[in-house]
mmCIF file of C-alpha atoms in Angstrom:
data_model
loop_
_atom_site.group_PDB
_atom_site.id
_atom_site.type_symbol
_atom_site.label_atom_id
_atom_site.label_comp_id
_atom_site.label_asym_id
_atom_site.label_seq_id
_atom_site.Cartn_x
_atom_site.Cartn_y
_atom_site.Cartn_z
ATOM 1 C CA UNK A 1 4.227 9.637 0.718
ATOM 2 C CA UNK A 2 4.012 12.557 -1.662
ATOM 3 C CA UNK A 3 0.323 13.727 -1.731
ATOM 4 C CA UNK A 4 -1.291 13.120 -4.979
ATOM 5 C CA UNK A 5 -2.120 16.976 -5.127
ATOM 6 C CA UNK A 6 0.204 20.071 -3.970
ATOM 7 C CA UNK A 7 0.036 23.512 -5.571
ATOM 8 C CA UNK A 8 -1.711 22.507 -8.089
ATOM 9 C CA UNK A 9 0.188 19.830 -9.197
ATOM 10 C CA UNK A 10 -0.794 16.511 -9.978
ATOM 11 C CA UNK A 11 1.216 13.166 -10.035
ATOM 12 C CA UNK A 12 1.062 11.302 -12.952
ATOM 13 C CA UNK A 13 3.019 8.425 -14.908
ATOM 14 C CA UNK A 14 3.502 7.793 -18.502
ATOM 15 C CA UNK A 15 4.448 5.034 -20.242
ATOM 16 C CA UNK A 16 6.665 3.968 -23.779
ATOM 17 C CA UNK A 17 5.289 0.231 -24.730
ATOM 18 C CA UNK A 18 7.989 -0.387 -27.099
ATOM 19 C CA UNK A 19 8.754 -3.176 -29.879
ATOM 20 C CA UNK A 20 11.196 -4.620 -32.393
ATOM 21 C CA UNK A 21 10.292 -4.024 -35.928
ATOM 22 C CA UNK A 22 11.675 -4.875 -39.004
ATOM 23 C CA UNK A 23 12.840 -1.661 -38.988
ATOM 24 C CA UNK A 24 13.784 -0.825 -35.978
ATOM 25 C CA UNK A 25 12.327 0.152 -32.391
ATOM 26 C CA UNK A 26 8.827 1.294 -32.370
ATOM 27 C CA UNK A 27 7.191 2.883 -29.840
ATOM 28 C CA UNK A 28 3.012 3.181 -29.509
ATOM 29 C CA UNK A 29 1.271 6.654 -29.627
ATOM 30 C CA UNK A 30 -2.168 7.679 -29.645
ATOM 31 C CA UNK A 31 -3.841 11.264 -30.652
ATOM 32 C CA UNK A 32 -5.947 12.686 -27.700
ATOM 33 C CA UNK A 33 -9.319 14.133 -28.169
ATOM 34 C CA UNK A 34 -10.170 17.280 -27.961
ATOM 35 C CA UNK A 35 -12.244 16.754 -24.909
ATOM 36 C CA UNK A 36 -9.259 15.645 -22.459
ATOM 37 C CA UNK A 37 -6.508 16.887 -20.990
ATOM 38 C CA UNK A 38 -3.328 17.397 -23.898
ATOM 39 C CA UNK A 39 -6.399 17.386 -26.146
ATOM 40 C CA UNK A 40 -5.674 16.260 -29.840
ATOM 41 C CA UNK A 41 -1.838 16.209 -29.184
ATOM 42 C CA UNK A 42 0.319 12.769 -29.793
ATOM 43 C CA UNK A 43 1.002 11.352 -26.775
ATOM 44 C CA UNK A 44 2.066 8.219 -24.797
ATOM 45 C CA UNK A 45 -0.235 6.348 -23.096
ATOM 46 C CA UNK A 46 -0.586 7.994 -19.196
ATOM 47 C CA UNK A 47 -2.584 9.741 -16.279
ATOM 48 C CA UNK A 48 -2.958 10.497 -12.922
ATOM 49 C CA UNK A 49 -1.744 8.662 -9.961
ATOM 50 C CA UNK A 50 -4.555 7.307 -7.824
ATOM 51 C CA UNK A 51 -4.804 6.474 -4.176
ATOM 52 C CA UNK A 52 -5.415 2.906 -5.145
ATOM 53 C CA UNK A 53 -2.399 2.647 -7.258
ATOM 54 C CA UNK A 54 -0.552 1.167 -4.071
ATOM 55 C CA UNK A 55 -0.303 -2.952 -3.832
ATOM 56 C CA UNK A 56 3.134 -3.611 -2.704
ATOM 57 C CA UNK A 57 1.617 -7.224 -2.008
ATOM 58 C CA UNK A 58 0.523 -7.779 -5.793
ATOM 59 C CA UNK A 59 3.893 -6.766 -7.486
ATOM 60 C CA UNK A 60 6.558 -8.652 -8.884
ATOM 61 C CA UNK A 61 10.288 -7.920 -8.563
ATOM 62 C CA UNK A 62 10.259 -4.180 -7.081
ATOM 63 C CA UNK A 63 9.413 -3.162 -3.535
ATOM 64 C CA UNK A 64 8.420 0.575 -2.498
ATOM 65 C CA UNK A 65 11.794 0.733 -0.669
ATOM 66 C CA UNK A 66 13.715 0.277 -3.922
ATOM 67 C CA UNK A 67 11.231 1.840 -5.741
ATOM 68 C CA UNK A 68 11.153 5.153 -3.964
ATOM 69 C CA UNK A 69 14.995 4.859 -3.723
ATOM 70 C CA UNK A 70 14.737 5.422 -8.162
ATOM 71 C CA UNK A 71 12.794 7.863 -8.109
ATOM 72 C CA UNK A 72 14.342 10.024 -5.346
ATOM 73 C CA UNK A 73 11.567 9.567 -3.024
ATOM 74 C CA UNK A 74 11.500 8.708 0.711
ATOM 75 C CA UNK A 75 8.342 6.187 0.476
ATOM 76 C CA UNK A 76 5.279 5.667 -2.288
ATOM 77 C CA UNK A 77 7.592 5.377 -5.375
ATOM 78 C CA UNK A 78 5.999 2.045 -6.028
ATOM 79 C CA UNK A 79 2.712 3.904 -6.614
ATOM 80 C CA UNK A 80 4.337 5.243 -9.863
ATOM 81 C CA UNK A 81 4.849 1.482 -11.352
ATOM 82 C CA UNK A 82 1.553 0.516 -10.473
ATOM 83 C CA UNK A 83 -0.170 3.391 -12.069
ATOM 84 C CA UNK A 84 1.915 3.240 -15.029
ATOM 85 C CA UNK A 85 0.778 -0.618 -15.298
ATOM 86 C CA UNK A 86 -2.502 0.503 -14.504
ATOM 87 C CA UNK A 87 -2.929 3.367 -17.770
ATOM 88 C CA UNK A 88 -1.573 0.812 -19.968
ATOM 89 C CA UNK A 89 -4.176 -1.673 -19.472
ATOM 90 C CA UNK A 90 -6.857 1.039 -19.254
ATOM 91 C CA UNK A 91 -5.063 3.130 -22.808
ATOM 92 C CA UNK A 92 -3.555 0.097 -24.326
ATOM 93 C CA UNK A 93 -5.390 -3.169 -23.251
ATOM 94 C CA UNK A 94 -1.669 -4.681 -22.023
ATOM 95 C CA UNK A 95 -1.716 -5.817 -18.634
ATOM 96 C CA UNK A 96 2.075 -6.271 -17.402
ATOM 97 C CA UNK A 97 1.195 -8.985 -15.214
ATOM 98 C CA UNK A 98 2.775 -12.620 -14.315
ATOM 99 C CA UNK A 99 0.267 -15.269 -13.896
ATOM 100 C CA UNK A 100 2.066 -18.179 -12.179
ATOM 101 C CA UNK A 101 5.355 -16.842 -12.649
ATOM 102 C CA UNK A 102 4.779 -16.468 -16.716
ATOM 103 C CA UNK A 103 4.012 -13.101 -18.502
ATOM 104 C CA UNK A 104 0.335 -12.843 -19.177
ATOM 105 C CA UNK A 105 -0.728 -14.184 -22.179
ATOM 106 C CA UNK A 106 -4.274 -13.257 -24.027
ATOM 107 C CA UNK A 107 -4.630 -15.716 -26.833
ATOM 108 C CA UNK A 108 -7.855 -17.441 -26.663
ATOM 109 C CA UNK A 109 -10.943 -15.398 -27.668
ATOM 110 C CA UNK A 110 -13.009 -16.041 -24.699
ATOM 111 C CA UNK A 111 -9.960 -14.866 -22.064
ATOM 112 C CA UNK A 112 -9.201 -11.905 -24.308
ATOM 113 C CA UNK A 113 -13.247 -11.142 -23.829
ATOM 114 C CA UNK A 114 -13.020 -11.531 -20.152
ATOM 115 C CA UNK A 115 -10.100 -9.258 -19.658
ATOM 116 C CA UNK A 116 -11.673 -6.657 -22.071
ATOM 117 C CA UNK A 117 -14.544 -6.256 -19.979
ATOM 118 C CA UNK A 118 -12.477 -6.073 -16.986
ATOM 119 C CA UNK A 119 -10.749 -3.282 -18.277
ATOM 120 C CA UNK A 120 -14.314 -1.170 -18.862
ATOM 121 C CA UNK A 121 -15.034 -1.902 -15.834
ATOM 122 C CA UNK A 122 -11.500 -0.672 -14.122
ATOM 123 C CA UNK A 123 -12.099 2.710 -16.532
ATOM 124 C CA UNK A 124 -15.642 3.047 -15.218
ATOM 125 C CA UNK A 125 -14.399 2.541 -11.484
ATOM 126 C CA UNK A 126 -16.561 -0.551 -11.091
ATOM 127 C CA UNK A 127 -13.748 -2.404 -10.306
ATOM 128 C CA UNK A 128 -10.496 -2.196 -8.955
ATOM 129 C CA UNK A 129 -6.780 -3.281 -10.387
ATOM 130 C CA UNK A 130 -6.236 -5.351 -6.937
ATOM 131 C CA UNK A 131 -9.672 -6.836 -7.925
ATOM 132 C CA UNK A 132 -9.056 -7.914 -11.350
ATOM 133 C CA UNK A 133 -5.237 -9.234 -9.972
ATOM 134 C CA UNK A 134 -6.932 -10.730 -7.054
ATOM 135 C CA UNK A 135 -9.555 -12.806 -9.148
ATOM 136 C CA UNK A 136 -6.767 -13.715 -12.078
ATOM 137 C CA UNK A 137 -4.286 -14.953 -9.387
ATOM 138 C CA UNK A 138 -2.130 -11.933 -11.007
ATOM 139 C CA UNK A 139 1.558 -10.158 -9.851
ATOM 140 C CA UNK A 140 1.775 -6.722 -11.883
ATOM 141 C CA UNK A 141 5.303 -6.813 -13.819
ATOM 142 C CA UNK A 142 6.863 -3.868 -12.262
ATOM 143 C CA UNK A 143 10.209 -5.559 -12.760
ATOM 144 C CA UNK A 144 10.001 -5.091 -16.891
ATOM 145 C CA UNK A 145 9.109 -1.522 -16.763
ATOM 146 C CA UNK A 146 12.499 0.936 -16.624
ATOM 147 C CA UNK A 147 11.940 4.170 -15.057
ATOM 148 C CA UNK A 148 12.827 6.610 -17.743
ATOM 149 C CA UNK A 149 12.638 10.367 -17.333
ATOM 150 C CA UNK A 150 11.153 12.484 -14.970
ATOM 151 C CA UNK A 151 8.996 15.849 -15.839
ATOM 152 C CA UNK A 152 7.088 18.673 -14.085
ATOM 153 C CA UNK A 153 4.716 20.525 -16.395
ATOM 154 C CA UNK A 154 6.017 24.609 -16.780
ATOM 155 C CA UNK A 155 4.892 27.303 -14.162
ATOM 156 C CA UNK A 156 2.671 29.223 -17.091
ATOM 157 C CA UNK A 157 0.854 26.112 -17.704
ATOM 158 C CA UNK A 158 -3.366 26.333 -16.483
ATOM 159 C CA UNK A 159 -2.794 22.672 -15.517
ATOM 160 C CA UNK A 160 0.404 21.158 -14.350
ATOM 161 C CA UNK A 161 1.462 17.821 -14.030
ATOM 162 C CA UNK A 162 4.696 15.952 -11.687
ATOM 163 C CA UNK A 163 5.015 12.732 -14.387
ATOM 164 C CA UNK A 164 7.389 9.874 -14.431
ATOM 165 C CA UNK A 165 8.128 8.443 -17.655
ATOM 166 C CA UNK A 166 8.720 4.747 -18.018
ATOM 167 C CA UNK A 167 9.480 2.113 -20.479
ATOM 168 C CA UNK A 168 8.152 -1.406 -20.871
ATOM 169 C CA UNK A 169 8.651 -4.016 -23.818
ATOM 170 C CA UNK A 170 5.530 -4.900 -25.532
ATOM 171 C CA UNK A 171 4.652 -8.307 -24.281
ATOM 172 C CA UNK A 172 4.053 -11.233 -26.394
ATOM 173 C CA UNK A 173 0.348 -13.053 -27.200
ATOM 174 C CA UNK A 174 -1.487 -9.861 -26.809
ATOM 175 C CA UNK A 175 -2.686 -6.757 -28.757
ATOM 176 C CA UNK A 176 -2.715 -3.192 -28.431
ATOM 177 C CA UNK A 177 -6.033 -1.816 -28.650
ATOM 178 C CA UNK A 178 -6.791 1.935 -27.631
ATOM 179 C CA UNK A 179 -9.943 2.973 -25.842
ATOM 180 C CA UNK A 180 -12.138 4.931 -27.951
ATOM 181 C CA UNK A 181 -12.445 7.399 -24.894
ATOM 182 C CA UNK A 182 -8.936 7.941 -24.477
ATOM 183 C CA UNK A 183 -8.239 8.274 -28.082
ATOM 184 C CA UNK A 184 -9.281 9.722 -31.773
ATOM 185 C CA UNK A 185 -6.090 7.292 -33.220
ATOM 186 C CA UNK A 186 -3.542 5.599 -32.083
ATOM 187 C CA UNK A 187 -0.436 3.382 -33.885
ATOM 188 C CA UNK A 188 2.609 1.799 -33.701
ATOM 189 C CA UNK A 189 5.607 4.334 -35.018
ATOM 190 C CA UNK A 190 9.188 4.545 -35.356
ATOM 191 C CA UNK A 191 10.471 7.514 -33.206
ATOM 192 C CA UNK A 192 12.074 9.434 -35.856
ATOM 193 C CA UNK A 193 8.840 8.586 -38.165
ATOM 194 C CA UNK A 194 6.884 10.094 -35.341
ATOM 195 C CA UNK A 195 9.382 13.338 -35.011
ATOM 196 C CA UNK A 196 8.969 14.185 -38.844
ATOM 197 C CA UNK A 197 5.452 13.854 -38.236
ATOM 198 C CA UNK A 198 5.647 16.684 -36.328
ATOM 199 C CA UNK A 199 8.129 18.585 -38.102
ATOM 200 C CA UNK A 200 5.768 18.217 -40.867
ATOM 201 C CA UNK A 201 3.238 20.221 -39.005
ATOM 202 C CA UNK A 202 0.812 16.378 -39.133
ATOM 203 C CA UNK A 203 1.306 15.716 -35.508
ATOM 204 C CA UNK A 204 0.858 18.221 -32.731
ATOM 205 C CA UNK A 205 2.859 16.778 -29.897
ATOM 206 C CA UNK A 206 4.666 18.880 -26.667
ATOM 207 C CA UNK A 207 8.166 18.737 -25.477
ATOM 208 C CA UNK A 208 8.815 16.294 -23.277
ATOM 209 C CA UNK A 209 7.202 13.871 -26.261
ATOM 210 C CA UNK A 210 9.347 15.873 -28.615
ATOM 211 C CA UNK A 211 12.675 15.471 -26.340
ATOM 212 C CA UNK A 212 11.375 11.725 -25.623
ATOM 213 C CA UNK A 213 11.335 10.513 -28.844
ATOM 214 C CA UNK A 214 14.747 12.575 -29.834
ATOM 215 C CA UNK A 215 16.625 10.407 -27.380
ATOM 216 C CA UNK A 216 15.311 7.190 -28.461
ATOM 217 C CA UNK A 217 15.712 7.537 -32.257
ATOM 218 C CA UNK A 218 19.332 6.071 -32.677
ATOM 219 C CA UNK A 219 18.818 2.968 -31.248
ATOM 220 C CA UNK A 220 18.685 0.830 -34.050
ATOM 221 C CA UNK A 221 17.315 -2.613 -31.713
ATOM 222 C CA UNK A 222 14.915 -2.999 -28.850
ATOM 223 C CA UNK A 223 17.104 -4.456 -26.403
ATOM 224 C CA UNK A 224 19.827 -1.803 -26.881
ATOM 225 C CA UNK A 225 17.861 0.763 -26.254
ATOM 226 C CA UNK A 226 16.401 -1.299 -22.994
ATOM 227 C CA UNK A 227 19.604 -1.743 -22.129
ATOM 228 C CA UNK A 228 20.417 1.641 -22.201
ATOM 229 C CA UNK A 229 17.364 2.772 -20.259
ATOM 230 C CA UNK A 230 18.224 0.198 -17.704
ATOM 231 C CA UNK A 231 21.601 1.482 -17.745
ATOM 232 C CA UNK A 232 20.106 5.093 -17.544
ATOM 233 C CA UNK A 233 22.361 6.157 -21.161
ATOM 234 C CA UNK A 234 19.506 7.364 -22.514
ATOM 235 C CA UNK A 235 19.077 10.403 -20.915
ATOM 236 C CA UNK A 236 20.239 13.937 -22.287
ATOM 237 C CA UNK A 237 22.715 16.284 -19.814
ATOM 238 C CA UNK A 238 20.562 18.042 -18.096
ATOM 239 C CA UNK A 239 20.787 21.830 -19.761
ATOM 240 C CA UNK A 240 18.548 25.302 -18.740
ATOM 241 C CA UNK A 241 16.886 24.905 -21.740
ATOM 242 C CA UNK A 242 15.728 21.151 -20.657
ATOM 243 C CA UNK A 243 14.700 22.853 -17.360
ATOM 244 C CA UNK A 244 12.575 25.453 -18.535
ATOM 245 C CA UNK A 245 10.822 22.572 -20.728
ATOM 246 C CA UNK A 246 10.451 21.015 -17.630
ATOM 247 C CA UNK A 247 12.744 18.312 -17.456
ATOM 248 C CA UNK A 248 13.681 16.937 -13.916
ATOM 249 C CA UNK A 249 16.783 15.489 -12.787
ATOM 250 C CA UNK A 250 16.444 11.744 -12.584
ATOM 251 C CA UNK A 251 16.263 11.897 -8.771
#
Protein backbone atom coordinates (compact mmCIF):
# COMPACT_ATOMS: atom_id res chain seq x y z
CA UNK A 1 0.00 0.00 0.00
CA UNK A 2 0.85 3.64 -0.54
CA UNK A 3 2.18 5.03 2.82
CA UNK A 4 -0.09 7.51 4.31
CA UNK A 5 2.94 10.05 4.33
CA UNK A 6 5.78 10.55 1.50
CA UNK A 7 7.51 13.87 0.86
CA UNK A 8 5.40 15.57 2.61
CA UNK A 9 2.40 14.54 1.23
CA UNK A 10 -0.56 13.37 2.81
CA UNK A 11 -3.45 11.09 1.52
CA UNK A 12 -6.67 12.31 1.87
CA UNK A 13 -10.36 11.82 0.41
CA UNK A 14 -13.11 14.19 -0.16
CA UNK A 15 -16.45 13.77 -0.64
CA UNK A 16 -19.71 15.54 -2.82
CA UNK A 17 -23.05 14.33 -0.77
CA UNK A 18 -25.31 15.36 -3.44
CA UNK A 19 -29.28 15.78 -3.80
CA UNK A 20 -32.25 16.48 -6.05
CA UNK A 21 -33.84 19.78 -5.52
CA UNK A 22 -36.55 21.46 -6.90
CA UNK A 23 -34.17 23.13 -8.69
CA UNK A 24 -31.79 21.09 -9.58
CA UNK A 25 -28.66 19.09 -8.13
CA UNK A 26 -27.32 20.36 -4.94
CA UNK A 27 -24.33 19.59 -3.50
CA UNK A 28 -23.39 20.24 0.54
CA UNK A 29 -20.53 22.68 1.53
CA UNK A 30 -19.32 23.91 4.68
CA UNK A 31 -16.93 27.11 5.52
CA UNK A 32 -13.76 25.99 7.47
CA UNK A 33 -12.50 27.80 10.44
CA UNK A 34 -9.81 29.64 10.65
CA UNK A 35 -8.10 27.29 12.98
CA UNK A 36 -7.83 24.18 10.45
CA UNK A 37 -6.30 23.27 7.60
CA UNK A 38 -8.07 25.31 4.20
CA UNK A 39 -9.08 27.61 7.06
CA UNK A 40 -12.30 29.73 6.34
CA UNK A 41 -12.41 28.51 2.65
CA UNK A 42 -15.74 26.59 1.20
CA UNK A 43 -15.08 23.25 1.02
CA UNK A 44 -16.45 19.66 0.74
CA UNK A 45 -16.59 17.62 3.48
CA UNK A 46 -12.88 15.58 3.75
CA UNK A 47 -9.48 14.66 5.53
CA UNK A 48 -6.79 12.52 5.96
CA UNK A 49 -6.56 8.89 5.34
CA UNK A 50 -5.97 6.90 8.50
CA UNK A 51 -4.36 3.58 9.15
CA UNK A 52 -7.67 2.35 10.41
CA UNK A 53 -9.53 3.33 7.38
CA UNK A 54 -8.96 -0.38 6.08
CA UNK A 55 -12.07 -3.04 6.70
CA UNK A 56 -12.31 -4.92 3.55
CA UNK A 57 -14.53 -7.33 5.81
CA UNK A 58 -17.14 -4.49 6.74
CA UNK A 59 -17.80 -3.14 3.14
CA UNK A 60 -20.45 -3.62 0.83
CA UNK A 61 -20.14 -4.10 -2.95
CA UNK A 62 -16.31 -3.06 -3.58
CA UNK A 63 -13.24 -5.10 -2.73
CA UNK A 64 -9.56 -3.54 -2.46
CA UNK A 65 -8.73 -5.48 -5.67
CA UNK A 66 -11.32 -3.52 -7.66
CA UNK A 67 -10.90 -0.73 -5.67
CA UNK A 68 -7.22 -0.17 -6.16
CA UNK A 69 -7.77 -1.20 -9.83
CA UNK A 70 -10.01 2.67 -9.98
CA UNK A 71 -7.83 4.41 -8.58
CA UNK A 72 -4.64 3.24 -10.35
CA UNK A 73 -3.24 1.62 -7.40
CA UNK A 74 -1.62 -1.82 -6.92
CA UNK A 75 -3.35 -2.56 -3.33
CA UNK A 76 -5.07 -0.15 -0.41
CA UNK A 77 -7.47 1.70 -2.81
CA UNK A 78 -10.28 0.53 -0.62
CA UNK A 79 -8.78 2.67 2.17
CA UNK A 80 -9.92 5.73 0.10
CA UNK A 81 -13.83 4.60 0.27
CA UNK A 82 -13.65 3.91 3.74
CA UNK A 83 -12.16 7.17 4.74
CA UNK A 84 -14.35 9.05 2.54
CA UNK A 85 -17.39 7.19 4.42
CA UNK A 86 -15.63 7.80 7.45
CA UNK A 87 -15.33 12.13 7.07
CA UNK A 88 -18.84 12.12 6.12
CA UNK A 89 -20.16 10.72 9.20
CA UNK A 90 -17.58 12.62 11.28
CA UNK A 91 -18.34 16.34 8.88
CA UNK A 92 -21.82 15.49 7.92
CA UNK A 93 -23.49 13.03 10.45
CA UNK A 94 -24.38 10.52 7.20
CA UNK A 95 -23.19 7.19 7.70
CA UNK A 96 -23.25 5.28 4.17
CA UNK A 97 -23.93 2.11 5.72
CA UNK A 98 -26.41 -1.02 4.98
CA UNK A 99 -27.92 -2.47 8.00
CA UNK A 100 -29.36 -5.85 6.94
CA UNK A 101 -29.01 -5.27 3.43
CA UNK A 102 -31.14 -1.74 3.65
CA UNK A 103 -29.50 1.79 3.60
CA UNK A 104 -29.26 3.11 7.09
CA UNK A 105 -32.02 4.88 8.21
CA UNK A 106 -31.99 7.50 11.36
CA UNK A 107 -35.58 8.33 12.03
CA UNK A 108 -36.43 7.74 15.54
CA UNK A 109 -35.07 10.28 18.08
CA UNK A 110 -33.51 7.92 20.42
CA UNK A 111 -31.35 6.00 17.37
CA UNK A 112 -30.50 9.38 15.88
CA UNK A 113 -29.12 10.17 19.71
CA UNK A 114 -27.20 7.00 19.81
CA UNK A 115 -25.48 7.44 16.52
CA UNK A 116 -24.73 11.15 17.37
CA UNK A 117 -22.78 10.24 20.23
CA UNK A 118 -21.06 7.62 18.37
CA UNK A 119 -19.88 9.98 16.03
CA UNK A 120 -18.15 12.32 19.04
CA UNK A 121 -16.79 9.62 20.09
CA UNK A 122 -15.21 8.38 16.50
CA UNK A 123 -13.97 12.38 16.24
CA UNK A 124 -12.47 12.16 19.72
CA UNK A 125 -10.73 8.70 18.85
CA UNK A 126 -12.64 6.95 21.62
CA UNK A 127 -13.95 4.74 19.30
CA UNK A 128 -13.36 3.23 16.17
CA UNK A 129 -15.54 3.07 12.66
CA UNK A 130 -15.12 -0.97 12.78
CA UNK A 131 -16.46 -0.46 16.37
CA UNK A 132 -19.47 1.50 15.77
CA UNK A 133 -20.13 -1.04 12.40
CA UNK A 134 -19.31 -3.92 14.55
CA UNK A 135 -21.89 -3.04 17.40
CA UNK A 136 -24.73 -1.75 14.67
CA UNK A 137 -24.36 -5.04 12.67
CA UNK A 138 -23.25 -2.36 9.84
CA UNK A 139 -21.61 -2.87 5.95
CA UNK A 140 -20.19 0.72 4.91
CA UNK A 141 -21.88 1.57 1.36
CA UNK A 142 -18.82 1.81 -0.67
CA UNK A 143 -20.85 0.62 -3.62
CA UNK A 144 -22.99 4.19 -3.78
CA UNK A 145 -20.01 6.35 -3.63
CA UNK A 146 -18.42 7.09 -7.43
CA UNK A 147 -14.87 7.86 -7.44
CA UNK A 148 -14.71 11.26 -8.98
CA UNK A 149 -11.50 13.19 -9.54
CA UNK A 150 -8.22 12.83 -8.36
CA UNK A 151 -5.86 15.88 -7.00
CA UNK A 152 -2.34 16.50 -5.60
CA UNK A 153 -2.02 19.83 -3.81
CA UNK A 154 0.78 22.31 -5.93
CA UNK A 155 4.62 22.03 -5.21
CA UNK A 156 4.60 25.86 -3.63
CA UNK A 157 2.02 24.83 -1.26
CA UNK A 158 3.46 24.74 2.90
CA UNK A 159 1.12 21.72 3.15
CA UNK A 160 0.26 19.34 0.41
CA UNK A 161 -2.29 16.94 0.08
CA UNK A 162 -2.71 13.42 -2.55
CA UNK A 163 -6.92 13.60 -2.38
CA UNK A 164 -9.47 11.53 -4.12
CA UNK A 165 -12.65 13.10 -4.76
CA UNK A 166 -15.83 11.10 -4.61
CA UNK A 167 -19.49 11.36 -4.97
CA UNK A 168 -22.32 9.82 -2.98
CA UNK A 169 -26.22 10.52 -3.13
CA UNK A 170 -27.58 11.90 -0.01
CA UNK A 171 -29.37 9.06 1.62
CA UNK A 172 -32.87 9.10 2.66
CA UNK A 173 -34.34 9.31 6.60
CA UNK A 174 -31.38 11.21 7.77
CA UNK A 175 -30.00 14.79 8.18
CA UNK A 176 -27.01 16.63 7.50
CA UNK A 177 -25.66 18.20 10.45
CA UNK A 178 -22.01 19.74 10.49
CA UNK A 179 -19.72 19.50 13.48
CA UNK A 180 -19.21 22.70 15.09
CA UNK A 181 -15.38 21.80 15.08
CA UNK A 182 -15.13 21.17 11.57
CA UNK A 183 -17.16 24.09 10.59
CA UNK A 184 -18.15 28.04 11.07
CA UNK A 185 -21.33 27.18 8.36
CA UNK A 186 -22.27 24.84 6.28
CA UNK A 187 -25.48 24.41 3.59
CA UNK A 188 -26.98 22.80 0.95
CA UNK A 189 -26.17 24.81 -2.59
CA UNK A 190 -26.65 24.57 -6.15
CA UNK A 191 -23.18 24.40 -7.87
CA UNK A 192 -23.49 27.34 -10.00
CA UNK A 193 -25.17 29.23 -6.81
CA UNK A 194 -22.03 28.23 -5.03
CA UNK A 195 -19.59 29.45 -8.11
CA UNK A 196 -21.23 33.04 -8.13
CA UNK A 197 -20.68 32.98 -4.58
CA UNK A 198 -17.33 33.11 -5.23
CA UNK A 199 -17.23 35.20 -8.15
CA UNK A 200 -18.92 37.58 -5.95
CA UNK A 201 -15.91 37.73 -3.77
CA UNK A 202 -18.69 35.99 -0.62
CA UNK A 203 -17.05 32.66 -0.73
CA UNK A 204 -13.34 32.02 -0.63
CA UNK A 205 -12.98 28.59 -2.10
CA UNK A 206 -9.58 26.96 -4.09
CA UNK A 207 -9.39 25.33 -7.40
CA UNK A 208 -10.04 22.04 -7.39
CA UNK A 209 -13.56 23.25 -5.52
CA UNK A 210 -13.70 25.91 -8.17
CA UNK A 211 -13.03 23.29 -11.20
CA UNK A 212 -15.36 20.75 -9.12
CA UNK A 213 -18.27 22.58 -9.04
CA UNK A 214 -17.68 23.98 -12.86
CA UNK A 215 -18.10 20.43 -14.09
CA UNK A 216 -21.12 19.62 -12.22
CA UNK A 217 -23.22 22.75 -12.93
CA UNK A 218 -25.06 21.58 -16.20
CA UNK A 219 -26.55 18.71 -14.97
CA UNK A 220 -29.92 19.68 -14.58
CA UNK A 221 -31.01 16.05 -12.39
CA UNK A 222 -29.27 13.99 -9.78
CA UNK A 223 -29.18 10.82 -11.47
CA UNK A 224 -27.73 12.28 -14.70
CA UNK A 225 -25.10 13.64 -13.26
CA UNK A 226 -24.54 10.11 -11.20
CA UNK A 227 -24.75 8.61 -14.18
CA UNK A 228 -22.25 10.52 -15.67
CA UNK A 229 -19.81 10.19 -12.79
CA UNK A 230 -20.36 6.51 -12.94
CA UNK A 231 -19.79 6.70 -16.51
CA UNK A 232 -16.67 8.94 -15.77
CA UNK A 233 -18.32 12.02 -18.42
CA UNK A 234 -17.86 14.30 -15.97
CA UNK A 235 -14.45 14.91 -16.07
CA UNK A 236 -12.67 17.87 -18.01
CA UNK A 237 -9.63 16.87 -20.75
CA UNK A 238 -6.94 16.93 -18.89
CA UNK A 239 -5.02 20.43 -19.99
CA UNK A 240 -1.41 22.07 -18.44
CA UNK A 241 -3.35 24.49 -16.93
CA UNK A 242 -5.48 21.63 -14.97
CA UNK A 243 -2.01 20.21 -14.10
CA UNK A 244 -0.44 23.04 -12.63
CA UNK A 245 -3.82 23.38 -10.47
CA UNK A 246 -3.09 20.08 -9.59
CA UNK A 247 -5.38 17.95 -11.27
CA UNK A 248 -4.40 14.18 -11.67
CA UNK A 249 -5.22 11.90 -14.33
CA UNK A 250 -7.99 9.59 -13.23
CA UNK A 251 -5.51 6.70 -12.83
Amino acid sequence: MQPLIRDNVRLAATILLVRQASSGPEVFMMQRPGSVDFPDLHVFPGGKVDEQDFLPDLVAGLDDVEASRRLGLSAGGLRYWIAAVRECFEECGVLLAYRKGQPLRLSEAAEVARFEAYREQLIDNALSLEEICRREHLRLAADRVAYFSHWITPEQAPRRFDTRFFMALMPPEQATVAHAWETVADEWVRPRDALQAGDAGRWQMIAPTIITLTSIAGYQHVQELLGAVAAERHVFELSDDLRRQGMQDLR
